[in-house]
Amino acid sequence: MLIAHKTFLLFIFMTFGLYTAFSQEVEKRVQYLSGTDNEHTVKWDFWCSGGRKSGKWGKIAVPAHWEQQGYGHYNYGRDYVTYGKNFRFHDEKGVYRHTFPVNEQWKGEKIFIVFEGVMTDAEVKINGQSAGPIHQGAFYRFRYDISDKLRYGKENQLEVTVSKMSGDPSVNNAERLADYWILGGIFRPVYLEIVPPSFIDYVAIDAKADGSFRMQAHLEGISAQMKVKASIIDQRGKTVDMLEALAREGDSVVSFNTKVSNPALWTAESPNRYRARTELYKNGKLVYLTQQQFGFRTIEIRKQNGIYLNGTKIKMKGVNRHVWWPETGRSVNARIDLEDVKLMKYMNMNAVRCSHYPPDQSFLDICDSLGLYVIDELAGWQKAYATPVGTKLVKEMVLRDLNHPSIIFWSNGNEGGHNFDLDTIYGHYDLSKRPVIHAHHRPGNDFNGIDCNHYEDYYSTQKILADTNIYMPTEFLHAQDDGGGAAGLADIWELHWKAKRGAGGFLWALVDEGLVRTDEQNMIDVNGVNAPDGLVGPHREHEGSVNAIREIYAPIKIDGKELPPDFDGRISVENRYHFTNLNQCTFKWELLNFDKLLQNGEGSTSVSSGKGRFPAIAPLATGHLSIDLPANWSNEDALALTAFDSQGNEICRWVWKIKPNEQLAVHQFDEPIDGTVNMQEKDSLIQLTANGITVSIHKNTGLLAHLANAYSKALSFKDGPVLVSGQAKAVSVKHYREGHIAVVEASCNGDLKYIKWKMDKSGWLEMDYAYALSGDQPFAGISFSYPENFVLGVKWLGKGPYRVWKNRLQGTTYGVWKNRNNNTQTGSYPWRYPEFKGYYADVTWMEMNTVEGKFYMSFPTEDQYVRLFDFYGLTGAKPHPDLPVGDISFLDAIPPIGTKLALNMTTDTKGLGPQSELNHLSGKLIERKVYFYFGTPKVNGENKQFEMPKVNVLTD
């Protein structure tokens, strides 16, 4: 596996055109002056004008941001908003020096120095001579021809003066007045390109779905007539066409046209790629060759209809991605790029918006290879580049990225950062004439027939979809803290899926942009409320939205929370692929038996399983999957089904209970039992005692007052059941026996109707209760109190491992789960997930492990939510949503969660759609049963491991 990974990374570098250790002399040669990425750096000499370690020469890793190397000051892009008009950004300059050798044999060749990315202005000198004009703009590849400035066969000195703040105010406005970390330095690689005097600078390819192929080879140094040959090579290495053209002296472009029969098309579902091998001959001798990967595909915007790829309408299941790693900022590597693409594919996404600047080349190579639709964006957060500098930067972006089949749109800036003068510039360099879009946040800014308006809710989305434009929000459901993301996504996604002009959209955002602060003991800083808006943490820690999105976006859609009573192995299936027939996908079914309450196993045991291939169900069609189950299948606990794509990657896993909670819930242990149940009145309490366990119930309220155990410390679980919504008052409390069972029964006025406690000789306590509520309620059910700081952890049979919200129930599966107590606040250090505190769905039983010992809760009725302690989904002056009373709650209804963008919180969640409304309760009587066991069950035989001390100084 490790070898395969290294091979893939090597492939990335080779397709990038930078790794040429095995290349022939007729190909471009590359000599790195810096390291290749953030993990493989080279030390250069460095001097910084201000801040830490300023005013003296030292060493710095390249590529890197100088702040991450202990130099200068930090700024977040929104500091100008935070601190107002009197604020000034840190504007230190950094001077880099590096000495490098130049081979004497290179004399007479063309040598370029190439910078992949510098923040922000770069003045380059070679041996004291200016290499060319100062480059302005951080995220763009630029180069200088330095052939006449080099000392061949000798050491040469490179000096780069980098200004963090640009001399062009429009560059600062576009790139640095932004809602992200703004840093400084040479953060992407620097290298020399060595080519012969006559060479192919680059090729521009336009390959359509009908097989038509156009290519322009851009030439330099054509001093005599030369021949240019082009070969089109498929994925198996077979040459499918060969073309020739003549280049005459002074020519800078030659063109090729042909048509390939039945090409394998590129889509995100089937990322088929070809290779164009282009050769330059002089007098019959090969003098230069270059190779470029590409894909056959046709992108269309059919106005008032949709976005089409290869004649098929597609919808975006996308996310916004910052180039980011907490230790190194925007200086990353191909492994991180690969991890991010695989993470998006894991969530069943098919698209990514490169917000708000072009990414590293390796990221686009991986999107080409694994299949993601890409929006490649010119920087311009809410202000645009001026036309002169913007024109140069559009050219640099397009020339670097133009042959990536994954890129389906150019985005001309973000949210007001659109310079309309630049809209036509993209097509000057892009032979395939990809559409240009405007990613915006105000109505009325549609462009090219696409409205990209940001942060519309469910109902405003409905209105836009009913209008004339295609709607593709390039940002929606802001995922700050635990809100947004998957919360409300199911409703909005169904709108887009079913609407003619719905084109899907791009969630904000993939990653919490937490930065390791080298000036603050390496703490990870998300700049307060500004940057914790990812679906994953800074190191890609999965939040609860990840698995929920995976289920919502699954291209194999299976509805049905439970198996029907007459289940015969047939499961209804909807194919939500755009291009893939389901007969290319496989499945595995398993019959499971879950671990019992006291069992320390792996959670479940697979007692029977089988594999197969899905039936032929065309894209967008529905059908049925038939599973050939054994005759005794209904004797097991649950059925699991896992779907795999054509490459064997898991798409989704579903688990359905076969047995009801009534059979899965536990209310007896296999333990020795002492005698009978004792029941007595004592002061204001009614005490029930059996098997060493004593439960005290208030005479006046019927509530649990106190617990005791003859074999262990008393547990502090008490003060319930109390309603979390509604009113209740006990009007009578009585106690009596039903055979060998002791009963305490409270009759109530108000919304709570009754509480009935029952204890048998095993010590298990049964609680029956009933209530009825009307109206819109955030939650419904009952609560008890228990000190949170006493809890070590929890194990449960139910949905997990993540907590849920009313509008984010997806992404959890039924099984046995464990979680250690943690205080994780979503989006904050230490990013430990799953969170411990929250609402848990479909709980059958739960074991609480505490410093006072263990206790057990078991639920024989269906659809039980359990709330654990105090937590907040969204932090703010008033955290959201409100919490029920008490500490541990048994609920029939839980609240939805809203969204948050910086300081602005959406707490009126109903605008996010039907699932985000409060619970509409009709007054129907709800009756529930819970079983409790307070303590550790006895074991057979005498305990010979230790002798309990008569007095324990820690507890007595």
PDB file of N, CA and C in Angstrom, residues 355-399:
ATOM      1  N   SER A 355     -11.759  28.187  -3.590  1.00  0.00           N
ATOM      2  CA  SER A 355     -12.029  29.502  -3.017  1.00  0.00           C
ATOM      3  C   SER A 355     -10.820  29.931  -2.170  1.00  0.00           C
ATOM      4  N   HIS A 356     -10.363  31.140  -2.363  1.00  0.00           N
ATOM      5  CA  HIS A 356     -10.800  32.112  -3.384  1.00  0.00           C
ATOM      6  C   HIS A 356      -9.598  32.464  -4.247  1.00  0.00           C
ATOM      7  N   TYR A 357      -8.963  31.454  -4.826  1.00  0.00           N
ATOM      8  CA  TYR A 357      -7.726  31.635  -5.595  1.00  0.00           C
ATOM      9  C   TYR A 357      -7.380  30.287  -6.226  1.00  0.00           C
ATOM     10  N   PRO A 358      -6.525  30.273  -7.245  1.00  0.00           N
ATOM     11  CA  PRO A 358      -6.150  28.992  -7.850  1.00  0.00           C
ATOM     12  C   PRO A 358      -5.346  28.133  -6.871  1.00  0.00           C
ATOM     13  N   PRO A 359      -5.583  26.836  -6.844  1.00  0.00           N
ATOM     14  CA  PRO A 359      -4.873  25.953  -5.924  1.00  0.00           C
ATOM     15  C   PRO A 359      -3.523  25.529  -6.509  1.00  0.00           C
ATOM     16  N   ASP A 360      -2.831  24.675  -5.774  1.00  0.00           N
ATOM     17  CA  ASP A 360      -1.616  24.070  -6.316  1.00  0.00           C
ATOM     18  C   ASP A 360      -1.968  23.189  -7.503  1.00  0.00           C
ATOM     19  N   GLN A 361      -0.996  23.063  -8.409  1.00  0.00           N
ATOM     20  CA  GLN A 361      -1.223  22.269  -9.617  1.00  0.00           C
ATOM     21  C   GLN A 361      -1.524  20.820  -9.286  1.00  0.00           C
ATOM     22  N   SER A 362      -0.875  20.291  -8.241  1.00  0.00           N
ATOM     23  CA  SER A 362      -1.084  18.877  -7.912  1.00  0.00           C
ATOM     24  C   SER A 362      -2.529  18.605  -7.536  1.00  0.00           C
ATOM     25  N   PHE A 363      -3.199  19.563  -6.904  1.00  0.00           N
ATOM     26  CA  PHE A 363      -4.610  19.373  -6.544  1.00  0.00           C
ATOM     27  C   PHE A 363      -5.456  19.188  -7.798  1.00  0.00           C
ATOM     28  N   LEU A 364      -5.204  19.995  -8.820  1.00  0.00           N
ATOM     29  CA  LEU A 364      -5.970  19.869 -10.065  1.00  0.00           C
ATOM     30  C   LEU A 364      -5.642  18.559 -10.776  1.00  0.00           C
ATOM     31  N   ASP A 365      -4.389  18.131 -10.718  1.00  0.00           N
ATOM     32  CA  ASP A 365      -4.035  16.835 -11.304  1.00  0.00           C
ATOM     33  C   ASP A 365      -4.836  15.707 -10.665  1.00  0.00           C
ATOM     34  N   ILE A 366      -4.988  15.768  -9.348  1.00  0.00           N
ATOM     35  CA  ILE A 366      -5.719  14.715  -8.636  1.00  0.00           C
ATOM     36  C   ILE A 366      -7.210  14.795  -8.941  1.00  0.00           C
ATOM     37  N   CYS A 367      -7.755  16.011  -9.058  1.00  0.00           N
ATOM     38  CA  CYS A 367      -9.162  16.149  -9.466  1.00  0.00           C
ATOM     39  C   CYS A 367      -9.380  15.562 -10.854  1.00  0.00           C
ATOM     40  N   ASP A 368      -8.419  15.774 -11.755  1.00  0.00           N
ATOM     41  CA  ASP A 368      -8.498  15.154 -13.082  1.00  0.00           C
ATOM     42  C   ASP A 368      -8.524  13.640 -12.966  1.00  0.00           C
ATOM     43  N   SER A 369      -7.649  13.115 -12.117  1.00  0.00           N
ATOM     44  CA  SER A 369      -7.431  11.673 -12.045  1.00  0.00           C
ATOM     45  C   SER A 369      -8.556  10.941 -11.323  1.00  0.00           C
ATOM     46  N   LEU A 370      -9.012  11.490 -10.189  1.00  0.00           N
ATOM     47  CA  LEU A 370     -10.030  10.806  -9.391  1.00  0.00           C
ATOM     48  C   LEU A 370     -11.446  11.259  -9.713  1.00  0.00           C
ATOM     49  N   GLY A 371     -11.594  12.428 -10.327  1.00  0.00           N
ATOM     50  CA  GLY A 371     -12.904  12.865 -10.794  1.00  0.00           C
ATOM     51  C   GLY A 371     -13.622  13.814  -9.860  1.00  0.00           C
ATOM     52  N   LEU A 372     -13.388  15.120 -10.023  1.00  0.00           N
ATOM     53  CA  LEU A 372     -14.171  16.158  -9.365  1.00  0.00           C
ATOM     54  C   LEU A 372     -14.363  17.290 -10.363  1.00  0.00           C
ATOM     55  N   TYR A 373     -15.554  17.887 -10.380  1.00  0.00           N
ATOM     56  CA  TYR A 373     -15.783  19.091 -11.164  1.00  0.00           C
ATOM     57  C   TYR A 373     -15.225  20.276 -10.383  1.00  0.00           C
ATOM     58  N   VAL A 374     -14.455  21.122 -11.070  1.00  0.00           N
ATOM     59  CA  VAL A 374     -13.721  22.188 -10.394  1.00  0.00           C
ATOM     60  C   VAL A 374     -14.163  23.547 -10.913  1.00  0.00           C
ATOM     61  N   ILE A 375     -14.401  24.470  -9.978  1.00  0.00           N
ATOM     62  CA  ILE A 375     -14.480  25.894 -10.298  1.00  0.00           C
ATOM     63  C   ILE A 375     -13.137  26.498  -9.917  1.00  0.00           C
ATOM     64  N   ASP A 376     -12.407  26.992 -10.906  1.00  0.00           N
ATOM     65  CA  ASP A 376     -11.099  27.608 -10.691  1.00  0.00           C
ATOM     66  C   ASP A 376     -11.319  29.116 -10.607  1.00  0.00           C
ATOM     67  N   GLU A 377     -10.919  29.710  -9.486  1.00  0.00           N
ATOM     68  CA  GLU A 377     -11.343  31.081  -9.196  1.00  0.00           C
ATOM     69  C   GLU A 377     -10.174  32.053  -9.143  1.00  0.00           C
ATOM     70  N   LEU A 378     -10.365  33.186  -9.807  1.00  0.00           N
ATOM     71  CA  LEU A 378      -9.470  34.323  -9.666  1.00  0.00           C
ATOM     72  C   LEU A 378      -9.713  34.955  -8.307  1.00  0.00           C
ATOM     73  N   ALA A 379      -8.627  35.341  -7.619  1.00  0.00           N
ATOM     74  CA  ALA A 379      -8.800  35.980  -6.321  1.00  0.00           C
ATOM     75  C   ALA A 379      -9.584  37.282  -6.471  1.00  0.00           C
ATOM     76  N   GLY A 380     -10.201  37.681  -5.397  1.00  0.00           N
ATOM     77  CA  GLY A 380     -11.055  38.861  -5.377  1.00  0.00           C
ATOM     78  C   GLY A 380     -12.156  38.606  -4.384  1.00  0.00           C
ATOM     79  N   TRP A 381     -11.811  38.711  -3.070  1.00  0.00           N
ATOM     80  CA  TRP A 381     -12.770  38.251  -2.057  1.00  0.00           C
ATOM     81  C   TRP A 381     -14.048  39.078  -2.133  1.00  0.00           C
ATOM     82  N   GLN A 382     -13.953  40.374  -1.963  1.00  0.00           N
ATOM     83  CA  GLN A 382     -15.127  41.214  -2.193  1.00  0.00           C
ATOM     84  C   GLN A 382     -14.772  42.486  -2.958  1.00  0.00           C
ATOM     85  N   LYS A 383     -13.521  42.592  -3.353  1.00  0.00           N
ATOM     86  CA  LYS A 383     -13.074  43.676  -4.230  1.00  0.00           C
ATOM     87  C   LYS A 383     -12.231  43.061  -5.336  1.00  0.00           C
ATOM     88  N   ALA A 384     -12.238  43.702  -6.501  1.00  0.00           N
ATOM     89  CA  ALA A 384     -11.619  43.119  -7.689  1.00  0.00           C
ATOM     90  C   ALA A 384     -10.248  43.711  -7.972  1.00  0.00           C
ATOM     91  N   TYR A 385      -9.439  42.939  -8.715  1.00  0.00           N
ATOM     92  CA  TYR A 385      -8.210  43.479  -9.264  1.00  0.00           C
ATOM     93  C   TYR A 385      -8.527  44.600 -10.252  1.00  0.00           C
ATOM     94  N   ALA A 386      -7.670  45.608 -10.292  1.00  0.00           N
ATOM     95  CA  ALA A 386      -7.753  46.587 -11.368  1.00  0.00           C
ATOM     96  C   ALA A 386      -7.438  45.892 -12.694  1.00  0.00           C
ATOM     97  N   THR A 387      -7.921  46.468 -13.779  1.00  0.00           N
ATOM     98  CA  THR A 387      -7.807  45.800 -15.084  1.00  0.00           C
ATOM     99  C   THR A 387      -6.368  45.499 -15.498  1.00  0.00           C
ATOM    100  N   PRO A 388      -5.397  46.413 -15.346  1.00  0.00           N
ATOM    101  CA  PRO A 388      -4.036  46.082 -15.812  1.00  0.00           C
ATOM    102  C   PRO A 388      -3.448  44.860 -15.109  1.00  0.00           C
ATOM    103  N   VAL A 389      -3.470  44.823 -13.778  1.00  0.00           N
ATOM    104  CA  VAL A 389      -2.890  43.677 -13.090  1.00  0.00           C
ATOM    105  C   VAL A 389      -3.801  42.465 -13.224  1.00  0.00           C
ATOM    106  N   GLY A 390      -5.116  42.667 -13.217  1.00  0.00           N
ATOM    107  CA  GLY A 390      -6.037  41.548 -13.368  1.00  0.00           C
ATOM    108  C   GLY A 390      -5.869  40.842 -14.693  1.00  0.00           C
ATOM    109  N   THR A 391      -5.638  41.585 -15.752  1.00  0.00           N
ATOM    110  CA  THR A 391      -5.434  40.984 -17.075  1.00  0.00           C
ATOM    111  C   THR A 391      -4.224  40.055 -17.059  1.00  0.00           C
ATOM    112  N   LYS A 392      -3.137  40.475 -16.421  1.00  0.00           N
ATOM    113  CA  LYS A 392      -1.934  39.630 -16.338  1.00  0.00           C
ATOM    114  C   LYS A 392      -2.211  38.362 -15.528  1.00  0.00           C
ATOM    115  N   LEU A 393      -2.931  38.516 -14.427  1.00  0.00           N
ATOM    116  CA  LEU A 393      -3.159  37.371 -13.548  1.00  0.00           C
ATOM    117  C   LEU A 393      -4.142  36.375 -14.155  1.00  0.00           C
ATOM    118  N   VAL A 394      -5.157  36.847 -14.877  1.00  0.00           N
ATOM    119  CA  VAL A 394      -6.035  35.924 -15.596  1.00  0.00           C
ATOM    120  C   VAL A 394      -5.217  35.102 -16.583  1.00  0.00           C
ATOM    121  N   LYS A 395      -4.325  35.761 -17.310  1.00  0.00           N
ATOM    122  CA  LYS A 395      -3.478  35.043 -18.275  1.00  0.00           C
ATOM    123  C   LYS A 395      -2.646  33.982 -17.565  1.00  0.00           C
ATOM    124  N   GLU A 396      -2.026  34.328 -16.435  1.00  0.00           N
ATOM    125  CA  GLU A 396      -1.191  33.365 -15.727  1.00  0.00           C
ATOM    126  C   GLU A 396      -2.013  32.192 -15.209  1.00  0.00           C
ATOM    127  N   MET A 397      -3.201  32.469 -14.711  1.00  0.00           N
ATOM    128  CA  MET A 397      -4.049  31.399 -14.195  1.00  0.00           C
ATOM    129  C   MET A 397      -4.502  30.472 -15.313  1.00  0.00           C
ATOM    130  N   VAL A 398      -4.992  31.035 -16.392  1.00  0.00           N
ATOM    131  CA  VAL A 398      -5.541  30.227 -17.472  1.00  0.00           C
ATOM    132  C   VAL A 398      -4.443  29.425 -18.164  1.00  0.00           C
ATOM    133  N   LEU A 399      -3.286  30.043 -18.441  1.00  0.00           N
ATOM    134  CA  LEU A 399      -2.224  29.303 -19.124  1.00  0.00           C
ATOM    135  C   LEU A 399      -1.727  28.138 -18.283  1.00  0.00           C
TER     136      LEU A 399
END
